[in-house]
Amino acid sequence: MVDSEREIKNETLGRITISDDVLADLAGLTCTRCYGIVGMASQSFHEGVAELLGRESLRKGVRLHRRDDKVSFDLYVIVEAGINIAEVAHNLIEQVKYMVESSTGLKVEEVQVHVQGVRVN
């Protein structure tokens, strides 16, 4: 991910910009707080092994795309065994959309959830 900043609001006293890294961190943190999500996974799913990322690497499990004042996310997650994956993914989509829109004022156009693994806690 290339760190870029886009102006989201031009105020009379100045301007507000939010970097892609901030958006990725916000989405990653939101993911880890959702029921059924064990953690973020690396985007490079290599040889069938999903790597669980630590808190300092949450943005590595997030890919984002910006177009004008809209943002889309691809989230790479590991879920808890025994839960309804579809329900957890739907909840995750809603939570990330709400958190990003309410925190930044940017419109979330799309959230794709990629389940990279299942873990027994």
XYZ file of C-alpha atoms in Angstrom:
121
model
C 0.000 0.000 0.000
C 1.328 3.391 -0.940
C 0.822 5.941 1.795
C -1.092 8.802 0.289
C -3.077 11.626 1.698
C -6.172 13.153 0.245
C -7.823 16.340 1.260
C -11.253 15.482 2.593
C -12.419 18.862 3.744
C -11.339 22.350 2.877
C -12.159 24.591 5.815
C -11.812 28.344 5.864
C -9.061 28.029 8.482
C -7.192 25.159 6.835
C -7.578 21.723 5.334
C -7.963 18.224 6.694
C -6.159 15.259 5.161
C -6.257 11.607 6.204
C -3.566 9.177 5.072
C -4.242 5.695 3.740
C -2.300 4.258 6.691
C -4.699 5.914 9.137
C -7.686 4.468 7.259
C -6.070 1.010 7.205
C -5.312 1.191 10.943
C -8.885 2.271 11.686
C -10.314 -0.616 9.637
C -7.871 -3.130 11.164
C -8.639 -2.057 14.727
C -12.361 -2.241 14.032
C -11.913 -5.792 12.712
C -10.162 -6.968 15.865
C -13.023 -5.655 18.000
C -15.714 -7.569 16.100
C -17.193 -10.753 17.560
C -15.845 -13.872 15.866
C -12.710 -12.260 14.442
C -9.545 -13.732 15.957
C -7.244 -11.326 14.115
C -5.977 -9.977 10.846
C -4.151 -12.162 8.337
C -1.418 -11.321 5.903
C -2.680 -10.528 2.398
C -0.191 -13.007 0.950
C -1.803 -16.353 1.688
C 1.221 -18.529 0.950
C 1.178 -22.329 0.843
C -2.090 -22.649 2.746
C -0.830 -21.040 5.963
C -2.562 -17.942 7.297
C -0.233 -15.775 9.353
C -1.929 -14.100 12.305
C -0.698 -10.509 12.489
C 0.147 -8.702 15.693
C -1.438 -5.417 16.721
C 1.426 -3.399 15.263
C 0.867 -4.962 11.814
C -2.916 -4.647 11.499
C -2.729 -2.554 8.333
C -0.985 -5.432 6.530
C -4.324 -7.253 6.633
C -6.088 -4.337 4.942
C -5.955 -3.259 1.321
C -7.744 -0.067 0.423
C -8.594 1.811 -2.724
C -9.541 5.492 -2.871
C -11.479 7.237 -5.575
C -12.354 10.882 -5.016
C -13.942 11.013 -1.550
C -14.873 7.299 -1.516
C -12.905 4.382 -0.134
C -13.152 0.599 -0.589
C -11.568 -2.053 1.627
C -10.368 -5.634 1.244
C -10.039 -7.163 4.727
C -8.017 -10.337 5.325
C -9.146 -11.982 8.559
C -8.947 -15.135 10.638
C -12.206 -16.201 12.284
C -13.005 -18.201 15.389
C -13.960 -21.852 14.857
C -17.613 -22.759 15.351
C -19.158 -19.418 14.455
C -21.376 -18.500 11.521
C -18.817 -17.031 9.122
C -21.426 -15.296 6.945
C -22.941 -13.486 9.946
C -19.545 -12.462 11.283
C -18.497 -11.160 7.850
C -21.741 -9.189 7.473
C -21.294 -7.665 10.936
C -17.676 -6.822 10.120
C -18.704 -5.036 6.921
C -21.273 -2.937 8.779
C -18.886 -2.099 11.643
C -16.015 -1.019 9.370
C -18.358 1.037 7.203
C -19.860 2.779 10.244
C -16.515 3.443 11.953
C -14.764 4.846 8.877
C -17.702 6.990 7.764
C -18.422 8.381 11.233
C -14.748 9.010 12.042
C -13.600 10.519 8.750
C -16.598 11.713 6.767
C -15.447 9.608 3.804
C -18.020 7.411 2.061
C -17.267 3.682 2.181
C -18.162 2.325 -1.228
C -17.404 -1.361 -0.639
C -15.985 -3.755 1.961
C -14.815 -7.211 0.879
C -14.023 -9.786 3.583
C -11.477 -12.501 2.780
C -11.461 -15.256 5.406
C -7.905 -16.589 5.374
C -8.227 -19.106 8.173
C -10.144 -20.525 11.121
C -8.623 -20.751 14.567
C -9.706 -22.609 17.703
C -9.415 -20.434 20.809
